[in-house]
Amino acid sequence: MLRFTALGLLLLALMLPTGFAAAVDPREFLGVDIWVKPLKFELAIATYVLTLAFFARFVPAEVRAKRWYRTYIGAVVAAAVLEIIWIGGAAALGTASHFNESVIGVVIYAVMGAGAVLLTSASTVYAVQIARNTKPEIGSALKEALVLGLALVLPLTLLSAGTMSSMDGHWIGGQPSDAGGMALMGWARDGGDLRVSHFFATHAMHFIPAFGLVSATFFGAENRLPVRIFGLLFTAFVLYTFVQALMGQPFLAMVG
């Protein structure tokens, strides 16, 4: 899928000027460099669309040639671009891109939410089309892993992201700041953080297919049972991190 590949590479390239801005701009937001959030979203969306571009080979060719599919993919790309523009623009303005309580911020946040659902729905569309593909040129175990991993992204993400959107932030208990968060991820260590379950939910499309590769090697290319068991365990893990955050407990507590 050329458009997904082009978008992914563009976002990776965009990380260079964003990183430069982070190096020269001393401003902070919620205790961390103001450009950290745009960097994270550029990397996250790039990873997402490049993964979809790779998985597109398992979508039937006749589907990829249809007008509705091309139009839909164009809308997904547009949603991703607008998301990045707003998050980067908010950083440049020194304001919040999420949970912005200004009138304009509330309106844009609602539009962003709709765009995020559209963006995430691509995983579901791929899951359905790959499931319908009778000639995917891969074993049953890996096909099951692809379909299951992609299919879980939207519902699990809606659970975590939807809960966050109904609150004032992603923290539950602890300090509403990323300053003392985990290295790299920024997750709170003194209270609950809904970003943990959100992260694992969006990466179901990576964890489960990766297990599918391992399972096909050790348990047979046509044995789908290990993949299904892992899918259940992974779903349970995401739900556990979600409930853990709601209880105000950190994913990994502070040490010392």
Coordinates of C-alpha atoms in Angstrom, one line a residue:
M1 CA 0.0 0.0 0.0
L2 CA 1.9 3.0 -1.4
R3 CA -0.1 5.7 0.5
F4 CA 0.5 4.0 3.9
T5 CA 4.2 3.5 3.1
A6 CA 4.6 7.1 2.0
L7 CA 2.8 8.4 5.1
G8 CA 4.9 6.3 7.4
L9 CA 8.2 7.3 5.8
L10 CA 7.1 11.0 5.9
L11 CA 6.3 10.8 9.6
L12 CA 9.7 9.2 10.3
A13 CA 11.4 12.0 8.4
L14 CA 9.3 14.5 10.3
M15 CA 10.8 13.3 13.5
L16 CA 14.1 14.9 12.6
P17 CA 12.9 18.5 12.6
T18 CA 10.6 17.7 15.6
G19 CA 13.7 16.3 17.4
F20 CA 15.6 19.5 16.5
A21 CA 12.8 21.6 17.9
A22 CA 12.9 19.6 21.1
A23 CA 16.7 20.2 21.4
V24 CA 16.5 24.0 21.0
D25 CA 13.1 24.8 22.5
P26 CA 13.3 25.0 26.3
R27 CA 9.6 25.0 27.0
E28 CA 7.9 22.2 28.9
F29 CA 4.4 21.0 29.3
L30 CA 3.3 18.8 32.2
G31 CA 6.8 18.5 33.3
V32 CA 8.4 17.3 30.1
D33 CA 9.7 18.8 26.9
I34 CA 6.8 20.2 24.9
W35 CA 7.9 18.4 21.7
V36 CA 8.0 14.9 23.3
K37 CA 4.3 14.3 22.5
P38 CA 4.6 15.1 18.8
L39 CA 7.6 12.9 18.6
K40 CA 5.7 10.0 20.2
F41 CA 2.7 10.4 17.9
E42 CA 4.8 10.6 14.8
L43 CA 6.6 7.4 15.7
A44 CA 3.4 5.7 16.8
I45 CA 1.3 6.5 13.7
A46 CA 4.3 5.8 11.5
T47 CA 4.6 2.3 13.1
Y48 CA 0.9 1.8 12.7
V49 CA 0.6 2.7 9.0
L50 CA 3.8 1.0 8.0
T51 CA 2.5 -2.2 9.6
L52 CA -0.7 -1.9 7.7
A53 CA 1.3 -1.3 4.5
F54 CA 3.1 -4.6 5.2
F55 CA -0.1 -6.5 6.0
A56 CA -1.8 -5.1 2.8
R57 CA -0.3 -7.9 0.8
F58 CA -2.7 -10.3 2.5
V59 CA -5.7 -8.3 1.5
P60 CA -7.2 -9.7 -1.7
A61 CA -5.9 -7.9 -4.8
E62 CA -9.5 -7.4 -6.1
V63 CA -10.4 -5.6 -2.9
R64 CA -7.4 -3.3 -3.1
A65 CA -8.4 -2.4 -6.6
K66 CA -11.9 -1.3 -5.6
R67 CA -12.9 2.4 -5.5
W68 CA -14.4 2.2 -2.0
Y69 CA -11.2 0.8 -0.6
R70 CA -9.0 3.4 -2.2
T71 CA -11.3 6.2 -1.0
Y72 CA -11.3 4.7 2.5
I73 CA -7.5 4.5 2.7
G74 CA -7.3 8.1 1.5
A75 CA -9.6 9.1 4.4
V76 CA -7.5 7.2 6.9
V77 CA -4.4 8.9 5.6
A78 CA -6.1 12.3 5.9
A79 CA -7.2 11.6 9.4
A80 CA -3.6 10.7 10.4
V81 CA -2.2 13.8 8.8
L82 CA -4.7 16.1 10.5
E83 CA -3.9 14.4 13.8
I84 CA -0.2 15.1 13.5
I85 CA -0.8 18.7 12.3
W86 CA -2.9 19.5 15.4
I87 CA -0.6 17.8 17.9
G88 CA 2.5 19.5 16.4
G89 CA 0.6 22.8 16.1
A90 CA -0.5 22.6 19.7
A91 CA 3.1 22.0 20.8
A92 CA 4.3 25.0 18.8
L93 CA 1.6 27.2 20.5
G94 CA 2.5 25.8 23.9
T95 CA -0.9 24.4 24.6
A96 CA -2.5 21.0 25.1
S97 CA -3.6 19.0 22.1
H98 CA -5.6 16.6 24.4
F99 CA -7.9 17.6 27.3
N100 CA -7.8 21.2 26.1
E101 CA -10.6 23.0 27.9
S102 CA -10.8 26.1 25.7
V103 CA -13.8 26.3 23.4
I104 CA -11.6 25.7 20.3
G105 CA -9.8 23.0 22.1
V106 CA -13.0 21.1 23.0
V107 CA -14.2 21.3 19.4
I108 CA -10.9 20.2 17.9
Y109 CA -10.6 17.4 20.5
A110 CA -14.0 16.0 19.4
V111 CA -13.0 16.1 15.8
M112 CA -9.7 14.4 16.7
G113 CA -11.6 11.7 18.5
A114 CA -13.6 11.0 15.3
G115 CA -10.4 11.0 13.3
A116 CA -8.7 8.6 15.7
V117 CA -11.6 6.2 15.4
L118 CA -11.4 6.3 11.6
L119 CA -7.7 5.8 11.8
T120 CA -7.9 2.8 14.1
S121 CA -10.8 1.3 12.1
A122 CA -8.3 0.5 9.4
S123 CA -7.1 -2.4 11.5
T124 CA -10.7 -3.8 11.6
V125 CA -11.1 -3.5 7.9
Y126 CA -7.9 -5.3 7.3
A127 CA -8.9 -8.0 9.7
V128 CA -12.2 -8.6 7.9
Q129 CA -10.6 -8.6 4.4
I130 CA -7.7 -10.9 5.4
A131 CA -10.2 -13.3 7.1
R132 CA -12.1 -13.5 3.8
N133 CA -9.0 -14.1 1.8
T134 CA -9.1 -17.8 0.7
K135 CA -5.6 -17.6 -0.7
P136 CA -3.4 -15.6 1.7
E137 CA -0.3 -17.7 0.9
I138 CA 0.3 -18.2 4.6
G139 CA -0.5 -21.0 7.1
S140 CA -3.7 -21.1 9.1
A141 CA -1.9 -20.2 12.3
L142 CA -0.3 -17.0 11.0
K143 CA -3.5 -16.0 9.2
E144 CA -5.4 -16.5 12.5
A145 CA -2.8 -14.4 14.3
L146 CA -3.0 -11.6 11.8
V147 CA -6.8 -11.5 11.9
L148 CA -7.0 -11.7 15.7
G149 CA -4.3 -9.1 16.3
L150 CA -5.9 -6.6 13.9
A151 CA -9.4 -7.3 15.1
L152 CA -8.6 -6.6 18.7
V153 CA -7.0 -3.2 18.1
L154 CA -10.2 -1.2 17.7
P155 CA -12.4 -2.6 20.6
L156 CA -9.5 -2.6 23.1
T157 CA -8.4 0.9 22.0
L158 CA -11.9 2.2 22.2
L159 CA -12.2 0.9 25.8
S160 CA -9.0 2.6 27.0
A161 CA -9.1 5.7 24.8
G162 CA -12.9 6.2 25.3
T163 CA -12.4 6.1 29.1
M164 CA -9.6 8.6 28.9
S165 CA -11.7 11.0 26.7
S166 CA -14.4 11.0 29.4
M167 CA -12.0 12.1 32.0
D168 CA -9.7 15.1 32.6
G169 CA -6.6 13.2 31.8
H170 CA -4.9 9.8 31.7
W171 CA -3.7 9.9 35.3
I172 CA -5.7 8.3 38.1
G173 CA -4.1 9.2 41.5
G174 CA -0.6 10.4 41.8
Q175 CA 0.7 13.7 40.3
P176 CA -0.8 14.9 37.0
S177 CA 2.7 15.2 35.5
D178 CA 4.9 13.2 33.2
A179 CA 8.0 14.4 34.9
G180 CA 8.5 11.4 37.1
G181 CA 7.2 8.9 34.6
M182 CA 8.9 5.8 33.3
A183 CA 11.8 6.3 31.0
L184 CA 10.9 6.4 27.3
M185 CA 7.2 5.7 27.8
G186 CA 6.5 8.4 30.4
W187 CA 3.9 6.2 32.2
A188 CA 3.1 7.3 35.8
R189 CA 4.9 5.5 38.5
D190 CA 3.0 7.0 41.5
G191 CA -0.6 6.2 40.3
G192 CA -2.7 4.7 37.6
D193 CA -2.1 5.6 33.9
L194 CA -4.6 4.6 31.2
R195 CA -1.9 5.0 28.5
V196 CA -0.6 1.6 29.5
S197 CA -3.6 -0.3 28.4
H198 CA -4.0 2.0 25.4
F199 CA -0.4 1.2 24.3
F200 CA -0.8 -2.6 24.5
A201 CA -4.3 -2.4 22.9
T202 CA -2.9 -0.6 19.8
H203 CA 0.0 -3.0 19.6
A204 CA -2.2 -6.2 19.5
M205 CA -1.5 -6.1 15.8
H206 CA 2.2 -6.6 16.5
F207 CA 2.3 -8.9 19.6
I208 CA -0.2 -11.5 18.4
P209 CA 1.1 -11.9 14.8
A210 CA 4.7 -12.1 16.3
F211 CA 3.5 -14.9 18.5
G212 CA 1.8 -16.5 15.4
L213 CA 5.2 -16.7 13.7
V214 CA 6.7 -18.4 16.8
S215 CA 3.7 -20.7 17.1
A216 CA 3.8 -21.8 13.4
T217 CA 7.5 -22.7 13.9
F218 CA 7.1 -24.7 17.1
F219 CA 3.5 -26.0 17.0
G220 CA 2.8 -26.2 13.2
A221 CA 1.7 -23.8 10.5
E222 CA -1.9 -25.1 10.6
N223 CA -2.4 -25.3 14.4
R224 CA -4.5 -22.3 15.4
L225 CA -5.2 -23.3 19.0
P226 CA -2.0 -21.8 20.5
V227 CA -2.7 -18.5 18.7
R228 CA -6.2 -18.4 20.1
I229 CA -5.0 -19.1 23.6
F230 CA -2.4 -16.4 23.3
G231 CA -5.0 -14.0 22.0
L232 CA -7.2 -14.6 25.1
L233 CA -4.2 -14.2 27.4
F234 CA -3.2 -11.0 25.7
T235 CA -6.7 -9.6 25.9
A236 CA -6.8 -10.5 29.6
F237 CA -3.5 -8.7 30.1
V238 CA -4.8 -5.5 28.4
L239 CA -7.9 -5.6 30.6
Y240 CA -5.8 -6.2 33.6
T241 CA -3.7 -3.1 32.9
F242 CA -6.9 -1.1 32.3
V243 CA -8.4 -2.1 35.6
Q244 CA -5.1 -1.6 37.3
A245 CA -5.0 2.0 36.1
L246 CA -8.6 2.6 37.2
M247 CA -7.7 1.4 40.7
G248 CA -4.9 4.1 40.8
Q249 CA -2.1 1.6 40.7
P250 CA 1.0 2.1 38.5
F251 CA 2.0 -0.4 35.9
L252 CA 5.4 -0.4 37.5
A253 CA 5.7 1.3 40.9
M254 CA 8.4 3.7 41.8
V255 CA 11.6 2.2 43.2
G256 CA 13.4 4.0 46.0

